[in-house]
XYZ file of C-alpha atoms in Angstrom:
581
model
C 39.867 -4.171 -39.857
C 40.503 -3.647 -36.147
C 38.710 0.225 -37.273
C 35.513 -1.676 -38.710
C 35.704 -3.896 -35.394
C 35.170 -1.282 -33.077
C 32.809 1.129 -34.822
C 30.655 -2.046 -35.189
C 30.656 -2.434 -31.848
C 30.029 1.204 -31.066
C 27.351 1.380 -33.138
C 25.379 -1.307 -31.318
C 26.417 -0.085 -27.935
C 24.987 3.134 -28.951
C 21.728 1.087 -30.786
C 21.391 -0.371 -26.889
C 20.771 2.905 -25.685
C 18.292 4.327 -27.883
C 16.886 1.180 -28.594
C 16.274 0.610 -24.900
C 14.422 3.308 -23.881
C 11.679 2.119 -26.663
C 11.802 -1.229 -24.527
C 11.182 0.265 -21.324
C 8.907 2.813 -22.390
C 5.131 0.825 -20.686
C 7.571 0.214 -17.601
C 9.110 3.840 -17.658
C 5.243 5.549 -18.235
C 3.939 3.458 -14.726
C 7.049 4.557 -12.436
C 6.632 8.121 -13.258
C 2.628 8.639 -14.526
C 3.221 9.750 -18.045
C 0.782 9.545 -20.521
C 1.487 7.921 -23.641
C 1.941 10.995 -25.531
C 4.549 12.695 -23.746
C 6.439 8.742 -23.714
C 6.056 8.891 -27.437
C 7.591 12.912 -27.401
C 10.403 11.798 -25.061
C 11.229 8.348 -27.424
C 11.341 10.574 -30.687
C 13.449 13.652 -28.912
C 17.113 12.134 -29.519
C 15.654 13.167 -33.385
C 15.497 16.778 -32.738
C 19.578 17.103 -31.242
C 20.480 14.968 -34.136
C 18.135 16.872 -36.446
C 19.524 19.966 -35.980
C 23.252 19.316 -36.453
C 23.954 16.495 -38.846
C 24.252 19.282 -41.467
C 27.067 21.338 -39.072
C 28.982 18.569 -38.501
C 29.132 16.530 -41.980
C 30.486 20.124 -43.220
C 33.401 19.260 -41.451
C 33.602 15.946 -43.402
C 37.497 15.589 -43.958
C 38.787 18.462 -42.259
C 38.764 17.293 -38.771
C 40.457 14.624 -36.997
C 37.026 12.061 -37.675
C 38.575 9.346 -35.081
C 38.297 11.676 -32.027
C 35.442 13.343 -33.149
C 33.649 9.779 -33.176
C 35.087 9.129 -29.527
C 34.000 12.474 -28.431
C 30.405 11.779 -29.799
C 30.189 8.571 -27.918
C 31.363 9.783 -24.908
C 28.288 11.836 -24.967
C 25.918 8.693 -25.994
C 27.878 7.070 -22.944
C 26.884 10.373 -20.291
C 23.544 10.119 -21.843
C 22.965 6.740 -21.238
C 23.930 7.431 -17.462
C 21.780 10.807 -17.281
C 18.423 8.682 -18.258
C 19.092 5.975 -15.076
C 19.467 9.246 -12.733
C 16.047 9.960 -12.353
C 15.764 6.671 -10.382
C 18.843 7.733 -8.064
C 17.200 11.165 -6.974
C 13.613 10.101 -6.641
C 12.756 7.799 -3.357
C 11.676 4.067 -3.512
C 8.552 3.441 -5.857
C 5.500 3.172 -4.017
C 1.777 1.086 -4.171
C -1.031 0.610 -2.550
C -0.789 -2.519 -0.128
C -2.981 -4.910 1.680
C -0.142 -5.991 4.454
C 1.066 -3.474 6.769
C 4.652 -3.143 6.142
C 7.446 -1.569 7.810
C 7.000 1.532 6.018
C 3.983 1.898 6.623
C 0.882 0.663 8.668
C -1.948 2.197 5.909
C -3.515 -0.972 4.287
C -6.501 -0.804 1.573
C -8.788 -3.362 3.376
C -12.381 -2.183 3.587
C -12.440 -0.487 7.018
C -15.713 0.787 8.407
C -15.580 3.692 10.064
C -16.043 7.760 10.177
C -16.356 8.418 6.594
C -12.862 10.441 5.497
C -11.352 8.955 8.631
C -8.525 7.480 6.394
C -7.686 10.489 4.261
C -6.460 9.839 1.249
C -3.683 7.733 0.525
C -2.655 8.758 -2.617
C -2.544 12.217 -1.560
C -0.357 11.619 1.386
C 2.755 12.036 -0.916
C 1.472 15.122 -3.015
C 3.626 17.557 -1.579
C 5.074 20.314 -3.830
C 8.387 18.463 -3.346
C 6.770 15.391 -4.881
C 5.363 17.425 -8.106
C 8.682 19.368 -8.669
C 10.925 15.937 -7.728
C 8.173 14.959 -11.197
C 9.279 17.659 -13.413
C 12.936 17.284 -12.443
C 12.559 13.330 -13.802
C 10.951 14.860 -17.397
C 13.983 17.795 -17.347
C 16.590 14.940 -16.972
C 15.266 12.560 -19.400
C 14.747 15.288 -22.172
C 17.728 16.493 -21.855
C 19.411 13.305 -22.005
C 17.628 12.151 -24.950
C 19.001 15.627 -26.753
C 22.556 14.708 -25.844
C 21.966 11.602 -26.919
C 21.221 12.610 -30.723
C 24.074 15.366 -30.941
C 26.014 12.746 -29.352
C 25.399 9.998 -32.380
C 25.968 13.090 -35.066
C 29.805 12.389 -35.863
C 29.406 8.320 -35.052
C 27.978 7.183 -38.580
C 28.657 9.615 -41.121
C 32.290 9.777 -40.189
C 32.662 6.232 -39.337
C 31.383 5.285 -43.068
C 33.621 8.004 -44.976
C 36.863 6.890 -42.440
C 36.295 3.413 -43.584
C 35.535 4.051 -47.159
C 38.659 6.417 -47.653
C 40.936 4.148 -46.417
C 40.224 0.520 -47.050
C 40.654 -0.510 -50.374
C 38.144 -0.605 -53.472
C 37.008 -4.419 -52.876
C 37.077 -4.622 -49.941
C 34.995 -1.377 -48.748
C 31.385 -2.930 -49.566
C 32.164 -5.646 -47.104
C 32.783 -3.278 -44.522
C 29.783 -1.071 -44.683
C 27.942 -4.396 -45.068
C 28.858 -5.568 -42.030
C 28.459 -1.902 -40.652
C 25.042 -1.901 -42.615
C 23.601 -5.634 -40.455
C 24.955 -4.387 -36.949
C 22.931 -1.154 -36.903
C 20.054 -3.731 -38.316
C 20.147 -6.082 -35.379
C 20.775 -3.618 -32.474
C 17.399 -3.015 -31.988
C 16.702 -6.251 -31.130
C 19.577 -6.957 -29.140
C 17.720 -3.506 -26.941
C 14.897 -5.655 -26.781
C 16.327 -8.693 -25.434
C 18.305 -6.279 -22.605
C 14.976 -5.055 -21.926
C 13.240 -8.148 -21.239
C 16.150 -9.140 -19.046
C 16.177 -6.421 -17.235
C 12.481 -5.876 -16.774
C 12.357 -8.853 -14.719
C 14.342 -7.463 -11.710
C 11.656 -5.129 -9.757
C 12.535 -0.964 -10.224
C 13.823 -0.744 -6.137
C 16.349 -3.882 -6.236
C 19.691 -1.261 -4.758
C 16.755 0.016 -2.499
C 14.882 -2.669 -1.047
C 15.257 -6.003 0.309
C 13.861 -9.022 -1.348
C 11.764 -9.721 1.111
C 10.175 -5.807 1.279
C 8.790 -6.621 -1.909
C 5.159 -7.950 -2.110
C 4.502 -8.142 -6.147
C 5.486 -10.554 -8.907
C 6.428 -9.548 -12.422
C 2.471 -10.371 -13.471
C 0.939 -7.627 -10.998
C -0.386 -4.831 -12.984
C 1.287 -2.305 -10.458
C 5.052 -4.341 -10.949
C 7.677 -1.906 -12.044
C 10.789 -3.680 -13.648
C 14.865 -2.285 -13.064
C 14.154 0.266 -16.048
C 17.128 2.098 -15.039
C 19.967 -0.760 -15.034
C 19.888 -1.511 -18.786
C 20.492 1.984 -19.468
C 23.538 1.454 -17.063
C 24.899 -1.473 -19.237
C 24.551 -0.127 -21.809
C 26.121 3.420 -21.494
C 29.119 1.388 -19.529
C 29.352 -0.337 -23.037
C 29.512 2.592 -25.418
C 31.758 4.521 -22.708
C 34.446 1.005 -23.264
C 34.090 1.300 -26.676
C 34.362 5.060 -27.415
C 38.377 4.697 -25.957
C 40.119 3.684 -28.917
C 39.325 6.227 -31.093
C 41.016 8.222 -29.291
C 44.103 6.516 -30.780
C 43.340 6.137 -34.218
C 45.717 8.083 -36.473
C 43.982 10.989 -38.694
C 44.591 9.141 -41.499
C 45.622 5.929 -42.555
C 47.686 4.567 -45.285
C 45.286 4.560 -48.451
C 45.125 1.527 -50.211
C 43.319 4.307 -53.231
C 44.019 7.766 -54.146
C 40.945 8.222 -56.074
C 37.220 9.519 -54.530
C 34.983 6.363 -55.123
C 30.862 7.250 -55.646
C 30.362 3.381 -55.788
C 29.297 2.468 -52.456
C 29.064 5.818 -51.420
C 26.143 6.709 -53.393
C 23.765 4.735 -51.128
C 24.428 5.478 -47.947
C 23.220 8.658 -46.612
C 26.671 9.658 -45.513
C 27.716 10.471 -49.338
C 27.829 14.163 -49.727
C 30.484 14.019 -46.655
C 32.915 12.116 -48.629
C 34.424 13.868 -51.487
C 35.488 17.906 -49.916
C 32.676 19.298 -51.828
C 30.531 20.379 -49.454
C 31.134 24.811 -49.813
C 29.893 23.834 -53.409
C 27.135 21.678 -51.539
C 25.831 24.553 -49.640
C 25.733 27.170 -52.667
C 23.807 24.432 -55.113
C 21.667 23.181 -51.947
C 18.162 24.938 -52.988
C 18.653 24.152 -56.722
C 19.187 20.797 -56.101
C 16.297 20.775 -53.770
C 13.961 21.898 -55.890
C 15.129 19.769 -58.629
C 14.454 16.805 -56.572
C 11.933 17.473 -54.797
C 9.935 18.129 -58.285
C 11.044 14.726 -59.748
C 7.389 13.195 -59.879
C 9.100 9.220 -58.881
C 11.388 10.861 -56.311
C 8.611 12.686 -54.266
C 6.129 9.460 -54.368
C 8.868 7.322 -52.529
C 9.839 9.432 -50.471
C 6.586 9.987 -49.122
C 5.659 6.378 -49.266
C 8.877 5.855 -46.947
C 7.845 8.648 -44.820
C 4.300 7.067 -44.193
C 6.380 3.501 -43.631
C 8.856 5.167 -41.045
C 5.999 6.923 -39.436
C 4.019 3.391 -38.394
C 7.651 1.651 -37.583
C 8.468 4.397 -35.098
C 5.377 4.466 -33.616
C 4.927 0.814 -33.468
C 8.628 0.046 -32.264
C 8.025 2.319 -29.318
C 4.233 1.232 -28.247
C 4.284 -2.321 -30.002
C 5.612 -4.175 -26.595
C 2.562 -1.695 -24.548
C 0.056 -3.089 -26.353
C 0.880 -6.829 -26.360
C 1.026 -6.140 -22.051
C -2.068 -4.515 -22.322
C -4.066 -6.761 -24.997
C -2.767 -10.239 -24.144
C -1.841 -9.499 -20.143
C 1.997 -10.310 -21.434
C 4.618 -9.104 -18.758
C 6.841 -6.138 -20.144
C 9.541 -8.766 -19.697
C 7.548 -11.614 -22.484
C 6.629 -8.210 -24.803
C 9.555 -7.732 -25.203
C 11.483 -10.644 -25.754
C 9.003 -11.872 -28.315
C 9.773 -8.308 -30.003
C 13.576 -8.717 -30.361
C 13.588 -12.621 -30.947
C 10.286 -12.914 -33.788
C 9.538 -9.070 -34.804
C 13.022 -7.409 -35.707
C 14.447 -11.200 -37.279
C 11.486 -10.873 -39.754
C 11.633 -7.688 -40.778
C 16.012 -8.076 -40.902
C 14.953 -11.964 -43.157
C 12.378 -9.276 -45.568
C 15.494 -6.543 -45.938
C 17.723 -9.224 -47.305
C 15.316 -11.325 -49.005
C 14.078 -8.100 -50.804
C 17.742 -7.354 -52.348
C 18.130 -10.743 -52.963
C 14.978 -11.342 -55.155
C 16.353 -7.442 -57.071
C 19.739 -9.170 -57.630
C 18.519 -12.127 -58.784
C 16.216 -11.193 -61.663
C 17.683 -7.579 -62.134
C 14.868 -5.818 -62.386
C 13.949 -2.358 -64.014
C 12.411 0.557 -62.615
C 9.174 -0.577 -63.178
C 9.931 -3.833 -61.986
C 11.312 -2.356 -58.655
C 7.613 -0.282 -58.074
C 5.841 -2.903 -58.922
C 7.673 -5.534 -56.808
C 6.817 -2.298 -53.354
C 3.372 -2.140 -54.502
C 3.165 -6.145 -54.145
C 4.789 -5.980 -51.015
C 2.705 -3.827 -49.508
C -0.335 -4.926 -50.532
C 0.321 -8.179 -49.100
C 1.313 -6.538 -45.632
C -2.049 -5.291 -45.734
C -3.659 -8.038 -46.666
C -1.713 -10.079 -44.016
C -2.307 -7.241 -41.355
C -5.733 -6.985 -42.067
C -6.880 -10.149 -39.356
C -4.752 -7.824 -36.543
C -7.836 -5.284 -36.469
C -10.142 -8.127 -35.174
C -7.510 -10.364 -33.125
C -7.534 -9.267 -29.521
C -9.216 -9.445 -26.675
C -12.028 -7.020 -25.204
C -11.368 -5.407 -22.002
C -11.383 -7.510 -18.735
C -14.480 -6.539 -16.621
C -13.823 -3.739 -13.781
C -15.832 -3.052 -11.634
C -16.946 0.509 -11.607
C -15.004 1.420 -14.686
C -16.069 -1.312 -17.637
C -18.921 -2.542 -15.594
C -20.442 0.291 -13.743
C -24.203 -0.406 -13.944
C -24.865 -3.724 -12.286
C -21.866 -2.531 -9.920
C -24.200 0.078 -8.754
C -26.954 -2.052 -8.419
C -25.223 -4.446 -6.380
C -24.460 -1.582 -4.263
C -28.073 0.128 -3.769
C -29.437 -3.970 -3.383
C -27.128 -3.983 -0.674
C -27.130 -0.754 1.272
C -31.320 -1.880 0.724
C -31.093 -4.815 2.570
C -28.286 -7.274 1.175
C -25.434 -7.355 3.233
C -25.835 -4.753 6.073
C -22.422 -4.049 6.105
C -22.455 -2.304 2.480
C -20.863 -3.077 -0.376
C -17.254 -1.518 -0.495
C -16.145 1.510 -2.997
C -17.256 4.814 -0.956
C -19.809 3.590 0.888
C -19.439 1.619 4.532
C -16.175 1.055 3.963
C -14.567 4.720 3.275
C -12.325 3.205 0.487
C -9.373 5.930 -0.317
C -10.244 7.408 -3.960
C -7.257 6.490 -5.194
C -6.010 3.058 -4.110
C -5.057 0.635 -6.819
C -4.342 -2.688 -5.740
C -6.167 -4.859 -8.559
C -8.101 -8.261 -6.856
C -9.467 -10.695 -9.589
C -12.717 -12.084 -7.424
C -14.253 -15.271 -7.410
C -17.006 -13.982 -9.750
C -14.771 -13.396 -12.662
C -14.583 -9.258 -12.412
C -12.057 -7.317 -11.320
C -11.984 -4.834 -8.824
C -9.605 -1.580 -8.311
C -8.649 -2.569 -4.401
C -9.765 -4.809 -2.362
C -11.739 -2.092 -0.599
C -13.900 -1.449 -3.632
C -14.698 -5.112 -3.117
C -15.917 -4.731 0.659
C -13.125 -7.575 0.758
C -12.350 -7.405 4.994
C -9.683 -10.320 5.588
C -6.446 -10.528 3.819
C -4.974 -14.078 3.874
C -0.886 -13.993 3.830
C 1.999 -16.869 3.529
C 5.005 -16.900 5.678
C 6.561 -14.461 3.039
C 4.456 -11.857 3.827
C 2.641 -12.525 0.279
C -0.927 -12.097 -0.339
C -3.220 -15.865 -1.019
C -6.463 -14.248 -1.587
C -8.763 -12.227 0.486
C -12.099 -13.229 1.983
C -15.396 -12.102 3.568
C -16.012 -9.856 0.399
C -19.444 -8.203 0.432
C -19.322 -6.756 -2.893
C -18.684 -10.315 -4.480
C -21.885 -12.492 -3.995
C -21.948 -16.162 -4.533
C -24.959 -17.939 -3.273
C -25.813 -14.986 -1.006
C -22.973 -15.357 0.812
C -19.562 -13.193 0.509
C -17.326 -14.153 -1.992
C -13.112 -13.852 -1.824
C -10.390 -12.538 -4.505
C -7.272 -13.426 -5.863
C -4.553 -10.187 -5.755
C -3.696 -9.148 -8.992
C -5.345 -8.873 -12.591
C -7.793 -11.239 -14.220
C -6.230 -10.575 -17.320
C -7.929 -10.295 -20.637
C -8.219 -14.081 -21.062
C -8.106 -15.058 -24.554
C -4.249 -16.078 -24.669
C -5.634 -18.478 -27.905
C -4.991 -15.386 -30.049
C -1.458 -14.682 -28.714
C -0.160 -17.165 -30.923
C -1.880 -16.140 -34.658
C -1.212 -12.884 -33.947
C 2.386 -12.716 -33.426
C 2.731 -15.227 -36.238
C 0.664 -12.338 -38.391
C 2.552 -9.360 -37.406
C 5.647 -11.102 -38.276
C 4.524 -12.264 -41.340
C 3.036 -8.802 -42.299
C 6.764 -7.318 -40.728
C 8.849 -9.213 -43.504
C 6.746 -8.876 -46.683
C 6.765 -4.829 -46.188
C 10.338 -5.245 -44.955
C 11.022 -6.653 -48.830
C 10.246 -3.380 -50.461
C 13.012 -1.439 -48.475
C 15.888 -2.568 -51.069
C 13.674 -1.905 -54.160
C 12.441 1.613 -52.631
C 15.975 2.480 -52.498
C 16.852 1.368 -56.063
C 14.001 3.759 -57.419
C 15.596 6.613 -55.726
C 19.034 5.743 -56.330
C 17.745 5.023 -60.524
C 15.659 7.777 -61.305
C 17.321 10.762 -60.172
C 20.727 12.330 -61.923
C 23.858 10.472 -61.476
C 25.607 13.416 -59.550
C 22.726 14.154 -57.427
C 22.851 11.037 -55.740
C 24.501 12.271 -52.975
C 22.403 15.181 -52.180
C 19.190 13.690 -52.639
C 20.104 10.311 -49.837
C 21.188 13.027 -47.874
C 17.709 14.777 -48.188
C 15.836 11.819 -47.896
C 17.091 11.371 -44.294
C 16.283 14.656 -43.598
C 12.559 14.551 -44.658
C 12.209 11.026 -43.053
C 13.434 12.358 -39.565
C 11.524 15.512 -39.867
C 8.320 14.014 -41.285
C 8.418 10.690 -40.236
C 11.069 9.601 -36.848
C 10.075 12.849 -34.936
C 6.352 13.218 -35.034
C 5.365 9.229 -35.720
C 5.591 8.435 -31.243
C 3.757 11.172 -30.770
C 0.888 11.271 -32.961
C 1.043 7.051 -31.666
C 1.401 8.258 -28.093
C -1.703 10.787 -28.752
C -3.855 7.694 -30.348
C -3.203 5.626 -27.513
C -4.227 8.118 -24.736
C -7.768 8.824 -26.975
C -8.507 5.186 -25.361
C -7.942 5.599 -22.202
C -10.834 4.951 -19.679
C -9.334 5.263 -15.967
C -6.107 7.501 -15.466
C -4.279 7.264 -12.392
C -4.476 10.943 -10.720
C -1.269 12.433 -9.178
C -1.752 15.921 -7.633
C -4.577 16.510 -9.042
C -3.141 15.868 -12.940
C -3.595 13.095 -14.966
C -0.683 10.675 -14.737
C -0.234 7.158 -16.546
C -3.700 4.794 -18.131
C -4.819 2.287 -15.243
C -6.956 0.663 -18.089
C -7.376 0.883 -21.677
C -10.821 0.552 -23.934
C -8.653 -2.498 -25.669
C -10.916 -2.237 -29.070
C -10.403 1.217 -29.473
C -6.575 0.612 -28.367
C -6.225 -2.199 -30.914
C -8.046 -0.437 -33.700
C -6.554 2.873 -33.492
């Protein structure tokens, strides 16, 4: 029992730090300027070190000393839960474009007339070829951390499962991998919930004083403590990985005998029983025998499409509720660990309770995923249409009566010019998003003409006046800093309530998907063919499913920020073409 205690909490220690990095991903993407789809090739990597030795390591199965081979595996979660927070340590503070002169610096991104290229540009201040390699260092560190962290979590389930289901006795063994079974079901959203906590510290807390910083958590250009969940997390598989080390090899079996019963369903069954030199001489025949079972292939590849959209969506579902709804990263993803993950843990169980309950055949089981998923889609349907259009940006989503403002002006409206790279020799690159008084949104406050910034004893920005570019009554308007957001927070409501709903009813099939699998192939392939399963779904489904998200995502994206010359992370999204796509 004390065995089950600790590899349940080991497994959701290591669930924190996978599950994590899917929760920081939007936040992660800003600090560094990724695009989506290398965010979606670095969330799906831990799949390739895992990949490519689940099948070296379960050949060990019972030969080895499984207790310390578990400890040693989460040790190297634990150091790979610390390697992803370095890239914070060895880069400098975070920086954004500002309106105050601050003690770092005196460059503000007030429209400033003057000698046209007078200002240089500030983005390109810090493009030195120390900056661009300190860049490729970050990816090198995460990658490699993400690999470590998949060969890492090789040993940690298969050999927990077969420890516990050699040893504890016949009756009492399904309770255990139960309760295994729910904690690696509810990890993800206990990642979430870290995440939002975390994500509502700002990214330079050990770095900066409180009063250095001048954003709030709703300012597009905020950057939450990313890093520091990784840091809990990693401390907490690192405590737990320690008693394995003292675990006896084996324990006093309550049963002699090699059970299939449980066994048969979990993907860890062809480690069990020492028949694994027989495993690798029958492997292609078996293969091929399966794989040309007519019912066998379907599911599999209906599961394979299924994992596909949940890996994609659990890494970019909390970036598009920030981007479509203006949620914080901290409200994403709070909303994604307490409503999302719940529903789709209530459809898991309410799917094997519904098969229990009227034991139903084979054809009861198919028909009972087709329902479910026809109803998802049904249900998921209203999501294509629910969300708002992009906010209105000046020179990005709203470029032609921008312009004419501007040639009205530099006609004869106001003879000072109105902002972007005219009078006011705006740097190309400043982002520093003012809502103005006229409902649009402009880049900086330079692109506004905007030439007084209005401050509180903090140091924080009010709003900004004597803005040429914003015209009310023909006189200049003023700007709020930050965002005007997408405005249509009415729909935040229906369509969590949809996604949730649409979450459990394709959740239900999961239990029935399984029993058609588990029914229609030969009683002593079992084994093999979970075992192959897993394989195709990382392979075809875990591994590519981020990317191919990451790629759709970046199709939409209609201002990149530019860092040395290279595209870096989306300033703003076409949000139709984000939602639909």
């Amino acid at each position: 029992q004390f065995f089950v205690f600790c590899h349940g909490f080991l497994q959701l220690s290591q669930l924190l730090v996978s599950g994590y990095l899917k929760s920081s991903i939007s936040t992660i993407e800003r600090r560094y300027g990724l695009s989506s789809q290398t965010s979606g090739l670095l969330a799906s990597f831990n799949e390739v070190g895992n990949t490519l030795l689940i099948v070296f390591i379960s050949y060990f199965g019972s030969r080895v000393h499984r207790p310390r081979f578990i400890g040693c595996g989460a040790i190297l979660v634990s150091l790979a839960g610390f390697l992803m927070s370095l890239p914070h340590f060895i880069t400098g503070p975070y920086e954004y474009d500002k309106s105050v002169a601050s003690m770092f610096s005196n460059t503000t991104d007030l429209c400033k007339p003057g000698v046209p290229g007078s200002r240089g540009n500030l983005s390109d201040a810090g493009c030195t070829p120390h900056a661009a390699r300190e860049n490729h260092e970050v990816l090198l560190v995460m990658f490699i951390a993400q690999a470590l962290l998949g060969i890492g979590g090789v040993p940690i389930q298969p050999f927990g499962i077969s420890y516990i289901d050699d040893f504890a006795s016949e009756r009492n063994s399904p309770l255990y991998l139960g309760i295994l079974f729910s904690v690696t079901v509810i990890g993800p959203g206990v990642a979430f919930m870290l995440g939002s906590a975390m994500l509502q510290f700002y990214v330079d807390i050990d770095k900066v004083a409180g009063d250095g910083v001048q954003l709030t958590n709703k300012d597009p250009r905020w950057v939450g403590a990313w890093w520091l969940g990784f840091l809990v997390a990693a401390s907490l598989v690192a405590i737990s990985a320690v008693p394995y080390f003292f675990f006896p090899r084996e324990m006093p079996k309550e049963s002699r005998f090699c059970h299939f019963s449980w066994t048969d369903v979990l993907p860890s069954a062809s480690f069990i029983c020492n028949r694994f030199p027989l495993f690798l001489s029958v492997f292609p025949l078996v293969l091929l025998r399966n794989l040309r079972h007519p019912v066998y292939l379907l599911v599999v590849l209906a599961q394979v499409n299924l994992s596909a959209m949940v890996a994609g969506l659990a890494t970019f579902m909390g970036k598009f509720l920030e981007r479509q709804f203006s949620l914080t990263a901290s409200l994403a993803n709070m909303i994604i660990g307490a409503v999302n993950i719940p529903g789709a843990m209530v459809g898991i169980v309410v799917g094997g309770a519904i098969l229990k309950r009227f034991q139903m055949s084979l054809r009861q089981c198919s028909a009972m995923c087709v329902l479910g998923m026809f109803l998802c889609l049904l249900v998921a349907l209203p999501l294509l249409f629910l969300g708002c259009p992009t906010q209105k940006v000046a020179g990005v989503t709203y470029s032609e009566r921008y312009q004419q403002l501007q040639l009205g002006r530099a006609r004869g409206g106001h003879s000072q010019g109105c902002g972007w790279k005219s009078a006011c020799n705006c740097p190309e690159k400043a982002y520093n998003p003012i809502c103005g008084s006229n409902a649009i949104e402009y880049i900086s406050p330079c692109s506004a003409g905007c030439r007084v910034v209005n401050t509180d004893a903090d140091n924080s920005v009010l709003n900004y006046t004597n803005c040429s570019c914003i015209s009310e009554n023909g006189l200049a308007g003023f700007a709020k800093p930050g965002t005007c957001g997408t405005d249509c927070s009415h729909l935040f409501l229906p369509f969590v309530v949809l996604s949730c709903l649409a979450g459990i009813l394709a959740s239900t099939s999961h239990t029935p998907s399984f029993m058609l699998i588990l029914r229609s192939i030969q009683p002593e392939d079992k084994s093999f063919a979970v075992g192959i399963q897993f394989m195709l779904l990382r392979v075809l489904a875990w591994m590519p499913g981020p990317v191919l998200y990451g790629s759709a995502i970046d199709t939409t994206c209609i201002l990149w920020e530019k860092k040395c010359d290279r595209k870096a992370a989306c300033r703003y999204y076409d949000n139709n073409l984000f939602r639909q796509r």
